Coordinates of C-alpha atoms and ligand atoms in Angstrom, one line a residue:
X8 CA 0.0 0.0 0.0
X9 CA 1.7 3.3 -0.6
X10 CA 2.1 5.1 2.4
X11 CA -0.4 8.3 1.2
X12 CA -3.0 6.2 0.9
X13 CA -1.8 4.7 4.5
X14 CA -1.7 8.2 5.9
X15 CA -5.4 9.3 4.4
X16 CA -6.9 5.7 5.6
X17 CA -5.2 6.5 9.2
X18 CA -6.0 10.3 9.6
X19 CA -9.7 9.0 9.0
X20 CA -9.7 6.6 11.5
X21 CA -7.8 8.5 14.2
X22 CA -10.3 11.7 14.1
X23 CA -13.5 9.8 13.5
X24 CA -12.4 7.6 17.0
X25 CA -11.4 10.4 18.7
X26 CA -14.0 12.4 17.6
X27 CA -17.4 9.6 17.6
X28 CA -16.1 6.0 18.8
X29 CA -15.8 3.3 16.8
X30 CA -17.1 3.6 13.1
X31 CA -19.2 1.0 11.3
X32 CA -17.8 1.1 8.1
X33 CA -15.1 2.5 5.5
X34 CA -15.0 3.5 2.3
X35 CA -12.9 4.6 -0.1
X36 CA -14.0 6.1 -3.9
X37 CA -11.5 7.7 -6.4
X38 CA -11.2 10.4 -8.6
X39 CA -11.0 10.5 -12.4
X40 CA -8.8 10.9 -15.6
X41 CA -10.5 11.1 -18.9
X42 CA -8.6 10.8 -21.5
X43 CA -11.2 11.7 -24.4
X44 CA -14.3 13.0 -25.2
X45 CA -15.0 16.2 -23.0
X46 CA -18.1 18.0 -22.4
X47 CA -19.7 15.3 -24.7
X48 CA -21.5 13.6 -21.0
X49 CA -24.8 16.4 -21.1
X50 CA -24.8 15.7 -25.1
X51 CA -25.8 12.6 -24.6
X52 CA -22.1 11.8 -26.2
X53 CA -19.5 9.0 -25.9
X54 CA -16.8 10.1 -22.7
X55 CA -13.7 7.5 -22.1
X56 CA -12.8 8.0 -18.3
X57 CA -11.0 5.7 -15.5
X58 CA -10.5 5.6 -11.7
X59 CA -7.7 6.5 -10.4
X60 CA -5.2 5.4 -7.7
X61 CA -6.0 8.6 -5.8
X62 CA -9.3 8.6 -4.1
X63 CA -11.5 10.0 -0.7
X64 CA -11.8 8.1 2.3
X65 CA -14.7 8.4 4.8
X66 CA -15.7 6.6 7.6
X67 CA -18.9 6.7 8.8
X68 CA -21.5 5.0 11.7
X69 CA -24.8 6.2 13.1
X70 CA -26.1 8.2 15.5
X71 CA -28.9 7.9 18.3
X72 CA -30.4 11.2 17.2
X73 CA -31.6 12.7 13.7
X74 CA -28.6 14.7 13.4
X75 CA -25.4 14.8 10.7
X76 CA -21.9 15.6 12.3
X77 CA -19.2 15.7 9.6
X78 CA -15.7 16.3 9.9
X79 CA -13.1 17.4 6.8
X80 CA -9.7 15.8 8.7
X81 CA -7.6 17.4 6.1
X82 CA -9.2 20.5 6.4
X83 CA -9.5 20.5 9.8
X84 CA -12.9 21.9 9.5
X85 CA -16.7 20.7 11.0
X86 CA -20.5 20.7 10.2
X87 CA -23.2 19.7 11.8
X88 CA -27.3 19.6 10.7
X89 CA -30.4 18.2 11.5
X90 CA -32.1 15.7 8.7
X91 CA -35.3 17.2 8.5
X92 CA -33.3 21.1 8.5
X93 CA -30.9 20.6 5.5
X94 CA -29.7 23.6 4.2
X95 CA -26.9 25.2 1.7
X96 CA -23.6 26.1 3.6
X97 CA -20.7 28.6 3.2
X98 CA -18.7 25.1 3.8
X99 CA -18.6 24.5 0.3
X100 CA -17.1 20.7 1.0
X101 CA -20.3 19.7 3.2
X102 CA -22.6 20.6 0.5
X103 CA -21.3 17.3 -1.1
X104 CA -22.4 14.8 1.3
X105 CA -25.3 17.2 2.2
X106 CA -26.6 17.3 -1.6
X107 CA -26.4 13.7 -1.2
X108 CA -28.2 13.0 2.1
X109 CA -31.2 15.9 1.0
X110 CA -31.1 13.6 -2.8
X111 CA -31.9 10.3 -0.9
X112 CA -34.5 12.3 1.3
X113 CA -36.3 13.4 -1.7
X114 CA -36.8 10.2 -3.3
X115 CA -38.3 9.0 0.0
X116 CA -34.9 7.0 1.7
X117 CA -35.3 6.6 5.1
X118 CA -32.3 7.6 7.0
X119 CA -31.1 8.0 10.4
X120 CA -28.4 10.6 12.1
X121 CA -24.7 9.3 11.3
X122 CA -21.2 10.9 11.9
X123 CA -18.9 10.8 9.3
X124 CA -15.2 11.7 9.0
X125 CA -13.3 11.9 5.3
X126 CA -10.4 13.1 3.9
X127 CA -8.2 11.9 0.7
X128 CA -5.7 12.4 -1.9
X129 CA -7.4 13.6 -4.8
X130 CA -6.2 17.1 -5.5
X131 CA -8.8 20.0 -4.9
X132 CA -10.3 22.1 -7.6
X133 CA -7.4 20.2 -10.3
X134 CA -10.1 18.9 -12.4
X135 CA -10.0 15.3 -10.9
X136 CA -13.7 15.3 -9.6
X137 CA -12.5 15.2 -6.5
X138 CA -16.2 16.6 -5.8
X139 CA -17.8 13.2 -7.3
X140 CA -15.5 10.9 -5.2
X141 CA -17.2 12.6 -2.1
X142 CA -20.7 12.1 -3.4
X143 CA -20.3 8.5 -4.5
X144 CA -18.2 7.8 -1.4
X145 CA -20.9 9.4 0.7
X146 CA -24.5 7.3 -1.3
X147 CA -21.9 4.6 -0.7
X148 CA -21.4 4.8 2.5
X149 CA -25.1 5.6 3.5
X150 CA -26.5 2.8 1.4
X151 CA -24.7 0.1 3.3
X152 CA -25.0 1.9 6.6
X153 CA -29.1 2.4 6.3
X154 CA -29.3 -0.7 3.8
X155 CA -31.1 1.4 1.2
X156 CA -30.6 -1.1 -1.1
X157 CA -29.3 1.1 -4.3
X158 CA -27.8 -0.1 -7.3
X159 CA -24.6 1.3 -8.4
X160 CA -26.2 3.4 -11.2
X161 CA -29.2 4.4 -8.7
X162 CA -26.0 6.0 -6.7
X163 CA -24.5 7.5 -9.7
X164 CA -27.3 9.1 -10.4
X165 CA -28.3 10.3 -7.3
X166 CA -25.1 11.9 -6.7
X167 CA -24.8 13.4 -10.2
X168 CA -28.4 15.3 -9.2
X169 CA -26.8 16.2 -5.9
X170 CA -24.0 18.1 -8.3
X171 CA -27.1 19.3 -10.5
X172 CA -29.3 20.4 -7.6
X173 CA -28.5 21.2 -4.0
X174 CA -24.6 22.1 -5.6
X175 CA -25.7 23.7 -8.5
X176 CA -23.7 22.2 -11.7
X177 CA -25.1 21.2 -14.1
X178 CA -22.4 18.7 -14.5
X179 CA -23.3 15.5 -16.6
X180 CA -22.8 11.9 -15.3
X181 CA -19.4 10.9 -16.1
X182 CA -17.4 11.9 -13.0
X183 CA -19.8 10.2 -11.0
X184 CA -20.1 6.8 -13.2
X185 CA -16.2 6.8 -13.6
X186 CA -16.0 6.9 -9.8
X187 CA -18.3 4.6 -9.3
X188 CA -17.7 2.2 -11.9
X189 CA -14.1 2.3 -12.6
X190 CA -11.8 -0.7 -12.9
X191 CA -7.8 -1.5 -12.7
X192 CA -6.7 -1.0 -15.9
X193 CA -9.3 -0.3 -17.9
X194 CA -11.2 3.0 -19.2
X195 CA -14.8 3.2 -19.3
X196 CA -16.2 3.9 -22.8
X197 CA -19.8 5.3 -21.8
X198 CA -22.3 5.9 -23.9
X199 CA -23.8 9.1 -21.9
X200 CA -27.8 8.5 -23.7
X201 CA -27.9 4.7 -22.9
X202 CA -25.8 4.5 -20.2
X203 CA -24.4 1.3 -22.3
X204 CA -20.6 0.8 -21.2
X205 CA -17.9 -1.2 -22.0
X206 CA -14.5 -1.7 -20.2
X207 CA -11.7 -1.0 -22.9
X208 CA -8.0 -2.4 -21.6
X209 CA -5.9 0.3 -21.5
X210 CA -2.2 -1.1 -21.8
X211 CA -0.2 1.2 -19.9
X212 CA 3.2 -0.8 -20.9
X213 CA 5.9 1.6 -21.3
X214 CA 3.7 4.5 -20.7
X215 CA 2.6 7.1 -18.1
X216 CA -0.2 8.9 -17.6
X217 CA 1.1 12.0 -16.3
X218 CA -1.2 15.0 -14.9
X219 CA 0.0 18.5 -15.1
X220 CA -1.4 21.2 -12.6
X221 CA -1.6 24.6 -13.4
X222 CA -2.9 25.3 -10.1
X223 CA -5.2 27.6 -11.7
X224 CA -8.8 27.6 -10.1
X225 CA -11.0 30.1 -12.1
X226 CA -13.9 31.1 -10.2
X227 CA -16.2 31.6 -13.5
X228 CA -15.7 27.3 -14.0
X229 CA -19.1 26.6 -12.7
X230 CA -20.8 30.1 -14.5
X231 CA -19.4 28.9 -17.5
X232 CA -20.1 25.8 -17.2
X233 CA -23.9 25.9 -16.7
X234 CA -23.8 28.4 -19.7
X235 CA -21.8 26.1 -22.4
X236 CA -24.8 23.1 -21.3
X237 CA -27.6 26.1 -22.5
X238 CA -25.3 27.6 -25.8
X239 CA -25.4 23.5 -26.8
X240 CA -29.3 23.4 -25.8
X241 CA -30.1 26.5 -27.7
X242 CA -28.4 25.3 -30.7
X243 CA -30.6 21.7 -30.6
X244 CA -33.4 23.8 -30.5
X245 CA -33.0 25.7 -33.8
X246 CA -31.5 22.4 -35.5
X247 CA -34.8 20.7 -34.6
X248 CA -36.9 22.8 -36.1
X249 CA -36.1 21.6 -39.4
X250 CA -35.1 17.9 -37.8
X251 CA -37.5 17.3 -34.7
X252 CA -36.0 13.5 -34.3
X253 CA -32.1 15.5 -33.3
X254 CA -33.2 15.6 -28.8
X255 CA -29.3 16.2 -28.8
X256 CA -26.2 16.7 -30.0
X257 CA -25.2 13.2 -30.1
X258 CA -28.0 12.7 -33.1
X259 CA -26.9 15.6 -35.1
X260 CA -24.2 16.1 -37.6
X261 CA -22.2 19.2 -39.0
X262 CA -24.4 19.2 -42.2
X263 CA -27.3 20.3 -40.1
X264 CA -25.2 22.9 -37.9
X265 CA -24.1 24.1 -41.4
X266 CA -27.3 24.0 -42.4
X267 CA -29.4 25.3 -39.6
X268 CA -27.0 27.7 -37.4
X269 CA -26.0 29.5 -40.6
X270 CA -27.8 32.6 -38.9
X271 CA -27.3 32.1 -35.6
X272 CA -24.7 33.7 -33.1
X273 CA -21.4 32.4 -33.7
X274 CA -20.6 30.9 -30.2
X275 CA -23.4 29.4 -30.6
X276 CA -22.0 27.2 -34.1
X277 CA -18.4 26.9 -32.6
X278 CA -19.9 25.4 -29.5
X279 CA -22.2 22.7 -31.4
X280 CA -19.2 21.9 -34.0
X281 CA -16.9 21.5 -31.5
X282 CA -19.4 18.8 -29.6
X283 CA -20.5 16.7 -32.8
X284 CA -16.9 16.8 -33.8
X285 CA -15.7 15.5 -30.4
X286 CA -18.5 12.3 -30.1
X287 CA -17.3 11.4 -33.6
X288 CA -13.6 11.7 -32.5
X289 CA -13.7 9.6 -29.3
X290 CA -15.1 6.8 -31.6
X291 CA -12.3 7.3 -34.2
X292 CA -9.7 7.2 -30.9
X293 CA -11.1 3.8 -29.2
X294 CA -10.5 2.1 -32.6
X295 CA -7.2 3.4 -31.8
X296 CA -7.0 2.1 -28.8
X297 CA -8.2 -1.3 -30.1
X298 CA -5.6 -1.5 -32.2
X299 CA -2.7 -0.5 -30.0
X300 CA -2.0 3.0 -31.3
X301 CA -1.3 4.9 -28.9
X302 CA 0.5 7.6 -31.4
X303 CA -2.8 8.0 -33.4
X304 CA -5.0 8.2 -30.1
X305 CA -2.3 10.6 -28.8
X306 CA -2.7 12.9 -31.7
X307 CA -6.6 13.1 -31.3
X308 CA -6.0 14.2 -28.0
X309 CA -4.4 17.1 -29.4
X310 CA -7.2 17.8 -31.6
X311 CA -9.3 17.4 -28.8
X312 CA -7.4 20.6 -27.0
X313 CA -7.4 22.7 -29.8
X314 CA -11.4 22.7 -29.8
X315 CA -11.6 22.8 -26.1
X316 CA -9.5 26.4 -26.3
X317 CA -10.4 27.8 -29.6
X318 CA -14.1 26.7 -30.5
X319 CA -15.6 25.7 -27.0
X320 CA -13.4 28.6 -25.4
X321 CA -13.0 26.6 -21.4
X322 CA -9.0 26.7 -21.8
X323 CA -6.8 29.2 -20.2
X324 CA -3.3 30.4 -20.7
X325 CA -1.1 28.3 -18.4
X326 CA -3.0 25.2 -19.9
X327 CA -2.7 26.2 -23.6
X328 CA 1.0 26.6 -23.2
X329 CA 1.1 23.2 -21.4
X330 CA -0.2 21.1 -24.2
X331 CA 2.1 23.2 -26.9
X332 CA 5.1 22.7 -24.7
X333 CA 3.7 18.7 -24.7
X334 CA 3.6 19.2 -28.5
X335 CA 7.7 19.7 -28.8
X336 CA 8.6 16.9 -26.6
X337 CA 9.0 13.3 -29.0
X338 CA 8.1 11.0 -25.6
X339 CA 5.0 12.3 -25.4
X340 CA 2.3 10.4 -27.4
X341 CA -0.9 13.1 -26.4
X342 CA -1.8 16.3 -24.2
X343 CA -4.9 18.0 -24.2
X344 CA -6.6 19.8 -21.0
X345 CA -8.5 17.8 -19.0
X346 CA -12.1 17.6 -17.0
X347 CA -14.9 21.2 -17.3
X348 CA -11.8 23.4 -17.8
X349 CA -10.9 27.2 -16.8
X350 CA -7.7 26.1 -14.9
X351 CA -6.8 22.7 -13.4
X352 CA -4.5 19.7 -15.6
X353 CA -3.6 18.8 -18.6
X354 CA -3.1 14.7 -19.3
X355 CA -0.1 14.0 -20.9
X356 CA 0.5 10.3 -21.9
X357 CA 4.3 9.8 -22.0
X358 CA 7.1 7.2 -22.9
X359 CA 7.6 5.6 -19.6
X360 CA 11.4 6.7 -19.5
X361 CA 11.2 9.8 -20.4
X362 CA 8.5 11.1 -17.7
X363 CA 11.2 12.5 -15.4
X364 CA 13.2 14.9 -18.2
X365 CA 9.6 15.4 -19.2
X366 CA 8.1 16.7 -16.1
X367 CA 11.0 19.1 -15.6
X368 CA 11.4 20.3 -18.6
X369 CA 7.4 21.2 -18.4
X370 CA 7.7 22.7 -14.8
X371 CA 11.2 24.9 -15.6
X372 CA 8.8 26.3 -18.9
X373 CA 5.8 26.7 -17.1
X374 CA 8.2 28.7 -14.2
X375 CA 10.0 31.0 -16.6
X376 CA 6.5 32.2 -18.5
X377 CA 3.9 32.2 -15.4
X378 CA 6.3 32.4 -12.5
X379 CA 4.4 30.1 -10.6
X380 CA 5.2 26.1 -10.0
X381 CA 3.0 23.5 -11.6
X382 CA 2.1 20.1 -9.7
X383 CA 2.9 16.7 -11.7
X384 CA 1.0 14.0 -10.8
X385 CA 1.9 10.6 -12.3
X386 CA -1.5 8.3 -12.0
X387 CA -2.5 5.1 -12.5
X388 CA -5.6 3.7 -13.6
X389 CA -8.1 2.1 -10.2
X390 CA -11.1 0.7 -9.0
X391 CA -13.8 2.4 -8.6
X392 CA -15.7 3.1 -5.0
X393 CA -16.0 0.6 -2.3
X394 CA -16.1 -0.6 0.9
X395 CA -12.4 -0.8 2.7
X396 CA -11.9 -3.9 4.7
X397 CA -11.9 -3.0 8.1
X398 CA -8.8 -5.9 9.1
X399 CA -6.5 -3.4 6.9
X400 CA -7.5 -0.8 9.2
X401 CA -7.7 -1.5 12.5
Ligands
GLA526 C1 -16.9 18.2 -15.5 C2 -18.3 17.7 -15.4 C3 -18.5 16.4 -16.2 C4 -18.1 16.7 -17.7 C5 -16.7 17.4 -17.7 C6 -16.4 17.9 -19.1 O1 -15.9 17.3 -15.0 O2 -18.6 17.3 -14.0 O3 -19.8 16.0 -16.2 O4 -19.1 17.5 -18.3 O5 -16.7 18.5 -16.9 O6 -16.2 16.8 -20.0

């Protein structure tokens, strides 16, 4: 076990016994890569996500009364709340597991008072959903501890509406699926309007998957956000006027944007290209990854950037000139930024010996241009969320 994960598993269960007593159960539930097909989830699109080896931990047991206690251990912060009183907070981590608990209110879960403690290694606000590992950790957590008896997708959803509702993004479901669903060394190809997936092996043999952080957190991410799902919604509405069958982007192609948009705000086309072009691009790339090349998957992913910064405009400075800087180097195969955008990393699949001279080379650049460090993060691919045996940690 590497000793982070040691250290996150530990600091859980010191402050939840100090804090509560003995806890009933553990769980632990990653955070996510994707490596293509962004902002395709709410277009009912194709997306091609995996777990990863860095995840939130939370221990939880119940209560005698009809209260929640929580505690962030890494943040060294608390919340408390009555069930039947749940409210919005300024504690913008508690509205996670909040969201959650007022989702499985809503559709009529019974539930009693619990404490629970978390804290994990998935880095905040870098694009890794760190957000979506607390929601699945925490429908997880409460489904075993209240035996709701969910399904996994019943708790991917539900945690994905939390997001939509009591957070406020109108985020789609892949975070929350790859979390939930993710598998040692595989990537999820989802199919976003079926919910149809497939695990893909993703051979990882002389190569890295190596995360860049600019470390930038725009505030705008979730304005933005919210307002790319409506410029893609308002440009479905025009196209089905002339084609009432197209409910999304996923069913229309660039002859009708051509066709249809021709008068429309220009935003408006860029945004709709950019998403049929993606969905089509994602299938193109898992044939590539079918057939073992990684050099052609690589170079979609670069494709995959330049329509993320220049068409669907949710790039920023420090990650543009991270994926050119990728661009120059031979060892890696494919950059692109990563996740909603506005700041956080860029994925970078690199030759496996060359990750070292790579990540320097990368950080002294991204020094001399922004004057700030960038945070390398060298990932592998994990299981998705479960229950931690409790003989590993007490
Ligand atoms: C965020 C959202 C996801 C998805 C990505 C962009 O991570 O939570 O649902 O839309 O952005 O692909």
């Amino acid at each position: 076990m590497p000793t982070e994960l040691n250290h996150c598993i530990e600091t859980v269960r010191t402050v939840f016994v100090s804090n509560f007593g003995h806890p009933t159960l553990f769980v632990q539930s990653p955070g996510r890569i994707n490596l293509i097909g962004e902002h395709t989830d709410y277009n009912q699109g194709f997306v091609l996500p995996a777990a990863i080896d860095k995840a939130i931990y939370l221990a939880i047991g119940k209560r005698e009364d009809k209260e929640v206690h929580l505690i962030a251990a890494d943040l060294a912060d608390s919340f408390s709340v009555a069930l039947n009183n749940l409210s919005f907070s300024e504690k913008t981590w508690s509205n996670y597991l909040i969201g959650v608990v007022d989702q499985l209110q809503k559709n009529g879960y019974q539930l009693g008072g619990f404490n629970a403690v978390l804290a994990g290694d998935v880095p905040l606000g870098a694009g890794l959903s760190s957000s979506a590992a607390v929601e699945c950790a925490t429908v997880f957590a409460l489904n075993e501890l209240f035996e709701l008896g969910l399904s996994k997708i019943e708790m991917v959803r539900l945690a994905q509406k939390a997001e939509n509702e009591f957070v406020g993004v109108k985020c789609g479901i892949m975070d929350q699926f790859a979390s939930m669903f993710g598998k040692t060394d595989a990537v999820i190809q989802l199919d976003c309007q079926s919910l149809g997936y497939n695990y893909m092996p993703f051979n990882q043999e002389g190569i890295k998957i190596v995360l860049l952080d600019t470390r930038v957190k725009h505030s705008l991410a979730s304005t933005e956000y919210n307002l790319r799902r409506e410029e893609c919604e308002a440009g479905v509405k025009i196209i089905q006027e002339k084609y009432p069958a197209v409910a999304s982007l996923r069913n229309a192609t660039m002859q009708m944007i051509q066709e249809c948009l021709i008068n429309t705000d220009q935003k408006i086309i860029d945004r709709c290209s950019f998403v049929v072009a993606e969905i089509k691009r994602l299938q193109d790339a898992c044939k590539d990854l079918e057939a073992g090349d990684l050099k052609a998957f690589g170079k979609k992913m670069y494709e995959t950037h330049d329509g993320l910064s220049k068409l669907y405009e949710v790039s920023c400075a420090e990650l543009d000139f991270l994926a050119d800087f990728a661009k120059t180097e031979a060892s890696v195969l494919g950059a692109r930024m990563m996740g909603g955008g506005f700041g956080g990393c860029t994925i970078n699949l690199v030759e496996e010996n060359a990750v070292e001279a790579f990540v320097l080379a990368a950080g002294n650049a991204f020094q001399k241009v922004f004057g700030t460090e960038m945070k390398p993060y060298i990932v592998s691919i994990g299981n998705g969320t479960s229950l931690l045996d409790e003989n590993v940690i007490f």
